[in-house]
């Protein structure tokens, strides 16, 4: 095995130097517990492994045209991202507890935090969470700790995948989760405002929401604040190239899935969760945080800070059990944002919106297909109603090499014919036409 | 180093967005649009490449330096795993695909990886089934405790407390508390092991379970581990194995055989996935037969026709703890590592990890006080107490090592050792590297006696010197918002 450096002879030399045998080193394990036989294959050589895994990867389709989103998108990834994030000084490094030899990771985190603030209109950000869903859960816990309340209102236009996660995480906790049912594809204002009371700790909303619909939550933020509750807003980072920021709407905590910022889909991970907030709440923020400071000579440098809230110091009193972040993914996102810059992110966002708009027109022109909600209310993803079951239609289109979208019936009752369609900058006019034609042919 | 924003030049572009092939239609209502552009830096691709390359050079990584970081297990990460993770057949598949009818057949390779990894980990750990969903070790802990709670709920048990040894990783008590339990701390005895007698006294009907690392954070294997699990089981409690230190015993003994009901693994520690400067990790969790029904959904199953499918219909499952199937890219790298190690390779991991640690312990014993002078497993804990006499602290030793070209050991942990320096060489390092480290440590020990003041100035070879952490915490400059 090429990863073990010591030769048998060296092992022997070392054992002799300390006057022990290999058996002595494992003598503290009771014999009856020791493994008699491990039912595994012999180790493969690198060449054998490559052949085996190449074949396995070939069993996954790479030839689909994706109109499948649901919070996770097929965006283009510039080549500089894997090239830079693949530098081993980044990817083989440890959590930057020793700042003098971790300035690369630390400065990259500080810059990531800064970029997330600039994108979302918030004042502080952490170094990332596991993913958008865990970020939402952590934000909720943070809001409840801050307000010392236990009631949460969440609209069902928030990504259902995240909502089911929150249900799992709160099973053993005394938290009341009130779900409001969306209205016309958008957050149900009337129901939210009606339910808001002095026990409400947090309102959780998403923009663009799971249906791709966009909104302005300024009024809900005001109403929440009046009752002493906090507004948690889940966002889609790419859309913030053009959309109004959560900060400007008065959101207290912003979360989101950062996969769209230059990370491959990779069958569900690794991704990164975004979590940003106001200075007022920063001490309640979970996870790693980098801060600027100076050394003895006055040179600028970066360190991890506010660690007294964390598990390695506070143990069972910590604000979160998370002891790390998705540093390498945050680095990829930072490189993406640096490459695209001010103009590029706006261009991407406009391109996604334009292409989605074109797809909307093209698809709703197919006989039998209807727009479910208004056209000027969505960003890059929208819902159409088919004359028949959407699951069947998607299944037929998959055979033609098109992942046509996400049938909403999986998470929403009474929406059997509704199909959620995502369009990124990678989808061409031709591909959109192919989808429309294929749809027309099978309906 | 300049910040990326300080290098920005108005009008520069680092990535040109493809031209549009559809008509531009401003269909979005004005009221929904932001009135300013996001203030991201404006740089050419070369600017960006130089910036991040410059940053990378200010970092120690395993490829550049020896990382004897106790309990964090920073070993060599084989390059092959990166190549595999980058194969388009793995990196370009949408996680919702298998949830579409007909989509499962287009992701058979990925589902097979998850299924096979489950089978391999069952065998390695002696458990009945694994979930790959937890996205880090601590996330695995929370998942494990949530399953523990589900088990007790299903049995109608009224349990409130989880026992954790005083030498435990900080995530253990944090995870237990976050899942809604009260934590009680079990003290260690003079030998550094959990006190059996005290444990017996502490266990009662309210005990939901125990979280144990074995070998523990002093690097010691507890020979009474089976008895400890039996004590917990006697009150219908569950024994949780913190698998952070599994690489010390992999291929030698299995947590399931020791009596544990739940196990989490930190894939980067035992199966060599990169730490990434703090993540991404992956923390699969294995359970014994009676807990299988509580595993998170979804589960990958193999059908009679040999194809793989996702199963969701599991009424007693704790539900979703991740949006999809965990950090698939990391699981994949670890899977590749296990295939390369195979049945003969895994025990060699443990043998070399343990040999390297004991060799360091014996060689440095005359120079540094050792926390417990017994055969250790994969890590050994020293105390800087001898050096304290010269007013040199663990921190100074750590910083002195940086000037010697080594990443420092873990400092001030475990909490039960004064001025702890926790050294874990790992199995991948050679005798030459380890001898070099030992010599550096000896030089530092001599320096601590002869010129203690010099050591307190270290490091002198890095881009920045010792940074003012108090100032950082006081001023809290966490972002440059322009």
Short mmCIF file of N, CA and C in Angstrom, two decimals, chain A residues 1 3 5-6 10 14 25 28 35 37 39-42 44 46 50 59-61 66 68-69 72 87-89 91-95 98 100-102 104-105 107 110-111 113-114 118-119 131 168-169 171-172 240 242-244 266-267 269-270 292-295 300 315 321 324-326 328 338-339 341 346 353 355 357 376 378 392 410 429, chain B residues 1-6 14-15 21 25 27-28 32 34 37 39 41 51-52 55-56 59-60 62-63 67 69 72 79-80 83 89 91 93-94 99 101 106-107 109-110 112 123 138-139 153 168 175 178 252 274-280 318 320-321 323 327 329 339 341 343-344 356 377 399 411 428 431-432 465 468 471 477-478 480 482:
data_model
loop_
_atom_site.label_atom_id
_atom_site.label_comp_id
_atom_site.label_asym_id
_atom_site.label_seq_id
_atom_site.Cartn_x
_atom_site.Cartn_y
_atom_site.Cartn_z
N UNK A 1 0.84 -1.20 0.00
CA UNK A 1 0.00 0.00 0.00
C UNK A 1 0.87 1.25 0.00
N UNK A 3 0.58 4.30 0.58
CA UNK A 3 0.44 5.47 1.49
C UNK A 3 1.15 5.24 2.81
N UNK A 5 4.51 4.78 4.59
CA UNK A 5 5.90 5.03 4.20
C UNK A 5 6.88 4.04 4.82
N UNK A 6 6.65 3.67 6.07
CA UNK A 6 7.63 2.80 6.74
C UNK A 6 7.72 1.43 6.06
N UNK A 10 12.09 -0.81 8.56
CA UNK A 10 12.02 0.39 9.41
C UNK A 10 11.12 0.15 10.62
N UNK A 14 12.23 0.54 14.49
CA UNK A 14 11.51 1.39 15.44
C UNK A 14 11.05 0.58 16.66
N UNK A 25 2.03 -3.58 21.23
CA UNK A 25 1.34 -2.31 20.98
C UNK A 25 -0.18 -2.48 20.99
N UNK A 28 -3.36 -4.15 24.84
CA UNK A 28 -4.45 -3.62 25.68
C UNK A 28 -5.84 -3.96 25.12
N UNK A 35 -10.32 -8.76 15.82
CA UNK A 35 -10.89 -9.24 14.55
C UNK A 35 -10.18 -10.51 14.11
N UNK A 37 -11.17 -12.24 11.13
CA UNK A 37 -11.06 -12.18 9.66
C UNK A 37 -11.94 -11.03 9.15
N UNK A 39 -13.93 -9.45 6.18
CA UNK A 39 -14.52 -9.87 4.89
C UNK A 39 -14.46 -8.72 3.88
N UNK A 40 -13.26 -8.45 3.40
CA UNK A 40 -13.10 -7.41 2.38
C UNK A 40 -12.23 -7.98 1.27
N UNK A 41 -12.25 -7.29 0.13
CA UNK A 41 -11.39 -7.71 -0.97
C UNK A 41 -9.93 -7.38 -0.64
N UNK A 42 -9.02 -7.92 -1.44
CA UNK A 42 -7.63 -7.47 -1.33
C UNK A 42 -7.57 -6.03 -1.84
N UNK A 44 -6.73 -2.79 -4.01
CA UNK A 44 -6.52 -2.61 -5.44
C UNK A 44 -5.35 -1.68 -5.68
N UNK A 46 -3.62 1.41 -7.90
CA UNK A 46 -4.22 2.64 -8.41
C UNK A 46 -4.82 2.41 -9.80
N UNK A 50 -8.73 2.87 -10.77
CA UNK A 50 -9.18 3.81 -11.80
C UNK A 50 -10.13 3.12 -12.78
N UNK A 59 -21.87 4.44 -15.21
CA UNK A 59 -23.26 4.01 -15.00
C UNK A 59 -24.16 5.19 -14.63
N UNK A 60 -23.56 6.37 -14.50
CA UNK A 60 -24.36 7.58 -14.26
C UNK A 60 -24.43 8.36 -15.56
N UNK A 61 -25.60 8.88 -15.83
CA UNK A 61 -25.76 9.61 -17.09
C UNK A 61 -25.15 11.00 -17.01
N UNK A 66 -30.40 19.52 -18.26
CA UNK A 66 -31.08 19.76 -16.98
C UNK A 66 -31.99 20.99 -16.98
N UNK A 68 -33.81 20.78 -14.24
CA UNK A 68 -34.09 20.33 -12.88
C UNK A 68 -33.29 21.22 -11.93
N UNK A 69 -34.01 21.90 -11.01
CA UNK A 69 -33.32 22.80 -10.09
C UNK A 69 -33.71 22.48 -8.66
N UNK A 72 -30.82 23.61 -6.45
CA UNK A 72 -29.49 23.08 -6.78
C UNK A 72 -29.38 23.13 -8.30
N UNK A 87 -5.18 23.46 -5.19
CA UNK A 87 -3.82 23.62 -4.64
C UNK A 87 -3.79 22.94 -3.27
N UNK A 88 -2.82 22.08 -3.10
CA UNK A 88 -2.85 21.23 -1.90
C UNK A 88 -2.64 22.02 -0.62
N UNK A 89 -2.02 23.23 -0.72
CA UNK A 89 -1.87 24.03 0.51
C UNK A 89 -3.23 24.42 1.05
N UNK A 91 -6.23 22.41 0.15
CA UNK A 91 -7.10 21.26 0.43
C UNK A 91 -6.51 20.26 1.41
N UNK A 92 -5.21 20.31 1.66
CA UNK A 92 -4.67 19.40 2.70
C UNK A 92 -4.36 20.13 4.00
N UNK A 93 -4.91 21.34 4.15
CA UNK A 93 -4.67 22.10 5.39
C UNK A 93 -5.73 21.79 6.44
N UNK A 94 -5.40 22.12 7.67
CA UNK A 94 -6.31 21.91 8.80
C UNK A 94 -7.08 23.20 9.08
N UNK A 95 -8.11 23.09 9.91
CA UNK A 95 -8.82 24.26 10.44
C UNK A 95 -7.78 25.25 10.95
N UNK A 98 -3.85 27.70 13.98
CA UNK A 98 -2.51 28.27 14.12
C UNK A 98 -2.41 29.37 13.06
N UNK A 100 -0.52 31.85 12.17
CA UNK A 100 0.69 32.25 11.45
C UNK A 100 0.95 31.41 10.21
N UNK A 101 0.47 30.15 10.24
CA UNK A 101 0.71 29.27 9.10
C UNK A 101 -0.58 28.95 8.37
N UNK A 102 -1.62 29.76 8.61
CA UNK A 102 -2.92 29.53 7.99
C UNK A 102 -3.48 30.82 7.43
N UNK A 104 -3.50 31.94 4.54
CA UNK A 104 -4.19 31.72 3.27
C UNK A 104 -5.65 31.38 3.49
N UNK A 105 -5.87 30.36 4.33
CA UNK A 105 -7.25 29.96 4.63
C UNK A 105 -7.99 31.08 5.34
N UNK A 107 -7.45 34.44 5.45
CA UNK A 107 -7.78 35.61 4.63
C UNK A 107 -8.88 35.23 3.63
N UNK A 110 -12.08 35.42 5.49
CA UNK A 110 -12.46 36.82 5.73
C UNK A 110 -13.01 37.45 4.45
N UNK A 111 -12.38 37.12 3.33
CA UNK A 111 -12.86 37.66 2.05
C UNK A 111 -14.21 37.04 1.67
N UNK A 113 -16.47 35.99 3.81
CA UNK A 113 -17.45 36.67 4.67
C UNK A 113 -17.81 38.04 4.10
N UNK A 114 -16.78 38.76 3.63
CA UNK A 114 -17.00 40.10 3.09
C UNK A 114 -17.86 40.05 1.83
N UNK A 118 -21.51 41.70 1.10
CA UNK A 118 -21.75 42.60 -0.03
C UNK A 118 -22.89 42.09 -0.91
N UNK A 119 -22.99 40.78 -1.04
CA UNK A 119 -24.02 40.19 -1.88
C UNK A 119 -25.40 40.28 -1.23
N UNK A 131 -24.59 23.17 4.64
CA UNK A 131 -25.40 23.35 3.43
C UNK A 131 -26.53 24.32 3.77
N UNK A 168 -37.04 17.19 11.30
CA UNK A 168 -36.21 16.13 11.90
C UNK A 168 -35.44 16.67 13.10
N UNK A 169 -34.80 17.81 12.90
CA UNK A 169 -33.91 18.35 13.93
C UNK A 169 -34.64 18.78 15.20
N UNK A 171 -37.40 17.38 16.56
CA UNK A 171 -38.26 16.36 17.18
C UNK A 171 -38.17 16.29 18.69
N UNK A 172 -36.96 16.47 19.21
CA UNK A 172 -36.79 16.32 20.67
C UNK A 172 -36.80 17.65 21.39
N UNK A 240 -28.94 37.31 -6.42
CA UNK A 240 -28.62 38.61 -5.79
C UNK A 240 -27.74 39.47 -6.69
N UNK A 242 -28.96 40.61 -9.24
CA UNK A 242 -29.93 41.65 -9.65
C UNK A 242 -31.06 41.91 -8.65
N UNK A 243 -31.36 40.92 -7.81
CA UNK A 243 -32.52 41.11 -6.94
C UNK A 243 -32.22 41.92 -5.69
N UNK A 244 -33.24 42.54 -5.19
CA UNK A 244 -33.19 43.32 -3.96
C UNK A 244 -32.61 42.45 -2.83
N UNK A 266 -22.36 17.21 -7.98
CA UNK A 266 -21.80 16.10 -7.20
C UNK A 266 -22.81 15.27 -6.42
N UNK A 267 -23.97 15.04 -6.99
CA UNK A 267 -24.94 14.15 -6.39
C UNK A 267 -25.30 14.53 -4.95
N UNK A 269 -23.48 16.82 -2.79
CA UNK A 269 -22.51 17.41 -1.87
C UNK A 269 -21.10 16.98 -2.20
N UNK A 270 -20.12 17.70 -1.66
CA UNK A 270 -20.24 18.78 -0.70
C UNK A 270 -20.69 20.12 -1.30
N UNK A 292 -10.19 40.31 11.38
CA UNK A 292 -8.92 40.99 11.09
C UNK A 292 -8.27 41.45 12.39
N UNK A 293 -6.94 41.39 12.44
CA UNK A 293 -6.21 41.92 13.59
C UNK A 293 -4.78 42.26 13.13
N UNK A 294 -3.88 42.46 14.08
CA UNK A 294 -2.49 42.75 13.72
C UNK A 294 -1.54 41.91 14.57
N UNK A 295 -0.30 41.76 14.07
CA UNK A 295 0.72 41.09 14.88
C UNK A 295 1.53 42.15 15.64
N UNK A 300 -0.99 43.45 9.24
CA UNK A 300 -2.37 42.98 9.25
C UNK A 300 -2.41 41.46 9.09
N UNK A 315 -18.32 23.45 25.41
CA UNK A 315 -18.85 22.07 25.46
C UNK A 315 -20.38 22.06 25.44
N UNK A 321 -23.13 22.59 17.86
CA UNK A 321 -22.15 21.51 18.00
C UNK A 321 -21.18 21.48 16.83
N UNK A 324 -16.65 22.87 12.61
CA UNK A 324 -15.90 23.17 11.40
C UNK A 324 -16.78 23.94 10.44
N UNK A 325 -16.33 24.09 9.21
CA UNK A 325 -17.16 24.72 8.19
C UNK A 325 -16.90 23.97 6.89
N UNK A 326 -17.29 24.54 5.78
CA UNK A 326 -17.02 23.91 4.48
C UNK A 326 -15.96 24.78 3.81
N UNK A 328 -13.23 24.59 2.08
CA UNK A 328 -12.80 24.47 0.69
C UNK A 328 -13.92 24.88 -0.28
N UNK A 338 -14.94 36.24 -7.19
CA UNK A 338 -13.83 37.09 -7.63
C UNK A 338 -13.73 37.12 -9.14
N UNK A 339 -13.92 35.96 -9.76
CA UNK A 339 -13.81 35.88 -11.22
C UNK A 339 -14.96 36.62 -11.90
N UNK A 341 -17.08 38.81 -10.45
CA UNK A 341 -17.03 40.21 -10.03
C UNK A 341 -18.38 40.89 -10.14
N UNK A 346 -23.98 40.02 -12.15
CA UNK A 346 -25.18 40.69 -12.66
C UNK A 346 -25.54 40.10 -14.04
N UNK A 353 -32.44 34.95 -15.85
CA UNK A 353 -33.80 35.49 -15.87
C UNK A 353 -34.34 35.56 -17.30
N UNK A 355 -33.40 33.81 -19.95
CA UNK A 355 -33.61 32.48 -20.53
C UNK A 355 -34.83 31.80 -19.92
N UNK A 357 -37.37 33.38 -18.80
CA UNK A 357 -38.51 34.10 -19.35
C UNK A 357 -38.85 33.57 -20.75
N UNK A 376 -44.25 38.02 -14.30
CA UNK A 376 -43.28 38.97 -13.75
C UNK A 376 -42.94 38.71 -12.29
N UNK A 378 -41.30 35.71 -11.32
CA UNK A 378 -40.29 34.67 -11.09
C UNK A 378 -38.92 35.10 -11.60
N UNK A 392 -45.49 11.51 -14.81
CA UNK A 392 -45.47 10.71 -16.03
C UNK A 392 -44.72 11.43 -17.15
N UNK A 410 -44.52 15.65 -5.36
CA UNK A 410 -43.71 14.96 -4.36
C UNK A 410 -43.80 15.64 -2.99
N UNK A 429 -31.07 28.29 -26.35
CA UNK A 429 -32.37 28.48 -26.99
C UNK A 429 -32.80 27.16 -27.65
N UNK B 1 -0.67 40.88 3.17
CA UNK B 1 -1.21 40.63 1.84
C UNK B 1 -2.42 41.51 1.60
N UNK B 2 -2.49 42.04 0.40
CA UNK B 2 -3.66 42.87 0.07
C UNK B 2 -4.91 42.01 0.01
N UNK B 3 -6.03 42.61 0.36
CA UNK B 3 -7.29 41.91 0.21
C UNK B 3 -7.66 41.89 -1.27
N UNK B 4 -8.47 40.94 -1.63
CA UNK B 4 -8.89 40.81 -3.03
C UNK B 4 -9.60 42.08 -3.49
N UNK B 5 -10.28 42.76 -2.58
CA UNK B 5 -10.99 44.00 -2.93
C UNK B 5 -10.01 45.14 -3.22
N UNK B 6 -8.87 45.08 -2.53
CA UNK B 6 -7.87 46.15 -2.70
C UNK B 6 -7.12 46.02 -4.03
N UNK B 14 -12.99 38.91 -14.92
CA UNK B 14 -12.23 37.66 -14.79
C UNK B 14 -12.89 36.48 -15.46
N UNK B 15 -14.14 36.67 -15.82
CA UNK B 15 -14.85 35.59 -16.51
C UNK B 15 -15.94 36.21 -17.35
N UNK B 21 -28.57 33.98 -26.28
CA UNK B 21 -29.16 33.60 -27.57
C UNK B 21 -30.68 33.72 -27.53
N UNK B 25 -35.62 40.21 -22.19
CA UNK B 25 -36.96 40.66 -21.83
C UNK B 25 -36.94 41.02 -20.36
N UNK B 27 -38.56 41.22 -17.70
CA UNK B 27 -39.90 40.84 -17.24
C UNK B 27 -40.05 41.01 -15.74
N UNK B 28 -38.92 41.27 -15.08
CA UNK B 28 -39.00 41.36 -13.61
C UNK B 28 -39.50 42.73 -13.19
N UNK B 32 -38.68 44.61 -7.43
CA UNK B 32 -37.96 43.45 -6.90
C UNK B 32 -36.45 43.54 -7.12
N UNK B 34 -32.48 45.07 -7.12
CA UNK B 34 -31.60 45.84 -6.24
C UNK B 34 -31.19 47.11 -6.97
N UNK B 37 -25.21 47.48 -7.82
CA UNK B 37 -24.64 46.17 -8.14
C UNK B 37 -23.89 45.65 -6.92
N UNK B 39 -21.06 44.76 -4.66
CA UNK B 39 -19.70 45.32 -4.73
C UNK B 39 -18.63 44.23 -4.67
N UNK B 41 -15.24 42.25 -6.23
CA UNK B 41 -14.02 42.79 -6.83
C UNK B 41 -14.05 42.70 -8.35
N UNK B 51 -3.76 35.97 -6.94
CA UNK B 51 -4.21 36.25 -5.57
C UNK B 51 -4.35 34.96 -4.77
N UNK B 52 -5.07 34.00 -5.33
CA UNK B 52 -5.31 32.78 -4.55
C UNK B 52 -4.06 31.90 -4.48
N UNK B 55 -2.23 33.40 -1.63
CA UNK B 55 -2.84 32.97 -0.37
C UNK B 55 -2.44 31.54 -0.03
N UNK B 56 -2.47 30.67 -1.03
CA UNK B 56 -2.17 29.26 -0.75
C UNK B 56 -0.76 29.12 -0.17
N UNK B 59 -0.04 29.06 3.60
CA UNK B 59 -0.65 27.96 4.35
C UNK B 59 0.28 26.78 4.49
N UNK B 60 0.20 26.09 5.64
CA UNK B 60 0.79 24.76 5.78
C UNK B 60 -0.28 23.74 5.36
N UNK B 62 -0.69 19.27 4.39
CA UNK B 62 0.01 17.99 4.59
C UNK B 62 1.02 17.76 3.47
N UNK B 63 0.71 18.26 2.27
CA UNK B 63 1.64 18.08 1.16
C UNK B 63 2.91 18.92 1.33
N UNK B 67 2.25 17.22 9.86
CA UNK B 67 1.13 17.76 10.65
C UNK B 67 0.81 16.84 11.84
N UNK B 69 -0.89 16.52 14.39
CA UNK B 69 -1.95 17.22 15.11
C UNK B 69 -2.88 16.22 15.78
N UNK B 72 -6.88 15.18 15.48
CA UNK B 72 -7.41 15.73 14.24
C UNK B 72 -7.01 14.87 13.05
N UNK B 79 -3.72 11.18 -4.20
CA UNK B 79 -4.14 12.03 -5.32
C UNK B 79 -5.22 11.36 -6.16
N UNK B 80 -5.18 10.02 -6.20
CA UNK B 80 -6.15 9.31 -7.02
C UNK B 80 -7.59 9.67 -6.65
N UNK B 83 -8.86 12.63 -8.49
CA UNK B 83 -9.15 12.37 -9.90
C UNK B 83 -10.53 11.71 -10.04
N UNK B 89 -18.96 11.70 -14.48
CA UNK B 89 -20.01 10.76 -14.09
C UNK B 89 -20.36 10.86 -12.62
N UNK B 91 -19.30 14.00 -10.73
CA UNK B 91 -19.41 15.39 -10.29
C UNK B 91 -20.58 16.13 -10.92
N UNK B 93 -23.76 15.03 -11.64
CA UNK B 93 -25.13 14.51 -11.55
C UNK B 93 -25.95 15.23 -10.49
N UNK B 94 -27.17 15.58 -10.91
CA UNK B 94 -28.08 16.33 -10.02
C UNK B 94 -28.66 15.38 -8.98
N UNK B 99 -34.77 10.89 -7.83
CA UNK B 99 -36.10 11.03 -7.24
C UNK B 99 -37.17 11.22 -8.32
N UNK B 101 -39.11 9.63 -11.63
CA UNK B 101 -39.38 8.28 -12.10
C UNK B 101 -38.53 8.01 -13.34
N UNK B 106 -30.45 6.23 -14.09
CA UNK B 106 -29.38 7.07 -14.65
C UNK B 106 -28.34 7.43 -13.59
N UNK B 107 -28.54 6.94 -12.38
CA UNK B 107 -27.57 7.24 -11.30
C UNK B 107 -27.13 5.96 -10.61
N UNK B 109 -24.48 4.19 -10.81
CA UNK B 109 -23.09 4.17 -10.33
C UNK B 109 -22.96 4.86 -8.98
N UNK B 110 -23.62 6.00 -8.85
CA UNK B 110 -23.54 6.75 -7.59
C UNK B 110 -24.24 6.00 -6.47
N UNK B 112 -24.62 2.84 -6.29
CA UNK B 112 -23.80 1.67 -5.95
C UNK B 112 -22.65 2.06 -5.01
N UNK B 123 -18.73 -3.95 7.74
CA UNK B 123 -17.73 -4.98 7.99
C UNK B 123 -16.58 -4.43 8.85
N UNK B 138 -19.26 15.89 13.67
CA UNK B 138 -20.17 16.45 14.68
C UNK B 138 -21.62 16.29 14.22
N UNK B 139 -21.84 16.38 12.92
CA UNK B 139 -23.19 16.18 12.38
C UNK B 139 -23.60 14.72 12.58
N UNK B 153 -37.90 7.05 22.69
CA UNK B 153 -39.28 7.51 22.52
C UNK B 153 -40.16 6.32 22.13
N UNK B 168 -13.50 13.71 26.77
CA UNK B 168 -14.18 13.64 25.47
C UNK B 168 -13.90 14.85 24.60
N UNK B 175 -23.17 18.09 21.11
CA UNK B 175 -24.17 17.38 20.31
C UNK B 175 -25.29 16.85 21.20
N UNK B 178 -27.50 19.75 22.27
CA UNK B 178 -28.29 20.31 21.17
C UNK B 178 -29.44 19.38 20.79
N UNK B 252 -8.26 -4.08 13.43
CA UNK B 252 -7.80 -4.83 14.63
C UNK B 252 -8.98 -5.22 15.53
N UNK B 274 -9.33 14.75 2.26
CA UNK B 274 -8.66 16.00 2.67
C UNK B 274 -9.48 16.79 3.68
N UNK B 275 -8.80 17.49 4.58
CA UNK B 275 -9.51 18.29 5.57
C UNK B 275 -9.99 19.61 4.99
N UNK B 276 -9.32 20.08 3.97
CA UNK B 276 -9.81 21.25 3.25
C UNK B 276 -9.72 22.57 4.00
N UNK B 277 -8.89 22.65 5.04
CA UNK B 277 -8.81 23.89 5.81
C UNK B 277 -10.00 24.05 6.74
N UNK B 278 -10.73 22.96 7.00
CA UNK B 278 -11.88 23.04 7.89
C UNK B 278 -13.11 22.36 7.32
N UNK B 279 -12.99 21.73 6.21
CA UNK B 279 -14.12 21.01 5.61
C UNK B 279 -14.06 21.14 4.11
N UNK B 280 -14.85 20.44 3.35
CA UNK B 280 -15.92 19.55 3.78
C UNK B 280 -15.42 18.21 4.33
N UNK B 318 -35.79 8.84 11.67
CA UNK B 318 -35.73 10.19 12.27
C UNK B 318 -35.94 11.26 11.21
N UNK B 320 -35.11 13.45 7.57
CA UNK B 320 -33.99 13.96 6.76
C UNK B 320 -33.05 14.76 7.65
N UNK B 321 -31.78 14.44 7.63
CA UNK B 321 -30.84 15.29 8.35
C UNK B 321 -29.91 16.00 7.35
N UNK B 323 -30.01 17.34 2.91
CA UNK B 323 -30.94 17.44 1.79
C UNK B 323 -30.93 16.18 0.92
N UNK B 327 -22.32 14.25 1.95
CA UNK B 327 -21.29 14.81 1.09
C UNK B 327 -20.75 13.71 0.19
N UNK B 329 -19.27 13.50 -2.62
CA UNK B 329 -17.91 13.60 -3.15
C UNK B 329 -16.86 13.14 -2.15
N UNK B 339 -11.04 0.78 -0.97
CA UNK B 339 -10.76 -0.22 -2.02
C UNK B 339 -9.26 -0.39 -2.21
N UNK B 341 -6.93 0.12 0.09
CA UNK B 341 -6.32 -0.51 1.28
C UNK B 341 -6.63 -2.00 1.31
N UNK B 343 -8.30 -5.68 2.60
CA UNK B 343 -8.29 -6.36 3.90
C UNK B 343 -6.91 -6.39 4.56
N UNK B 344 -5.84 -6.43 3.75
CA UNK B 344 -4.51 -6.46 4.39
C UNK B 344 -4.05 -5.05 4.75
N UNK B 356 4.21 4.58 15.15
CA UNK B 356 4.78 5.92 15.04
C UNK B 356 4.55 6.74 16.32
N UNK B 377 -2.06 4.46 21.85
CA UNK B 377 -2.51 4.03 20.52
C UNK B 377 -1.93 4.99 19.47
N UNK B 399 4.72 27.40 18.68
CA UNK B 399 5.19 28.41 17.72
C UNK B 399 6.66 28.17 17.34
N UNK B 411 -2.90 21.83 20.97
CA UNK B 411 -2.50 22.43 22.26
C UNK B 411 -3.68 22.53 23.22
N UNK B 428 0.86 7.39 7.79
CA UNK B 428 1.46 7.59 6.47
C UNK B 428 2.88 8.16 6.55
N UNK B 431 9.69 6.94 9.06
CA UNK B 431 10.64 7.04 10.18
C UNK B 431 11.52 8.28 10.03
N UNK B 432 11.94 8.59 8.81
CA UNK B 432 12.81 9.76 8.61
C UNK B 432 12.10 11.05 9.04
N UNK B 465 3.60 37.55 12.43
CA UNK B 465 4.03 37.02 13.71
C UNK B 465 2.81 36.65 14.54
N UNK B 468 -2.70 39.32 17.45
CA UNK B 468 -3.38 39.80 18.65
C UNK B 468 -4.84 39.32 18.65
N UNK B 471 -7.36 41.73 20.50
CA UNK B 471 -7.78 42.85 19.66
C UNK B 471 -8.83 42.39 18.64
N UNK B 477 -13.68 43.08 13.58
CA UNK B 477 -13.74 43.42 12.16
C UNK B 477 -13.87 42.11 11.39
N UNK B 478 -15.13 41.78 11.03
CA UNK B 478 -15.42 40.47 10.45
C UNK B 478 -15.66 40.52 8.95
N UNK B 480 -15.05 43.23 5.22
CA UNK B 480 -14.79 44.49 4.55
C UNK B 480 -15.97 44.70 3.60
N UNK B 482 -16.74 47.46 2.07
CA UNK B 482 -16.50 48.48 1.05
C UNK B 482 -16.87 49.88 1.50
#
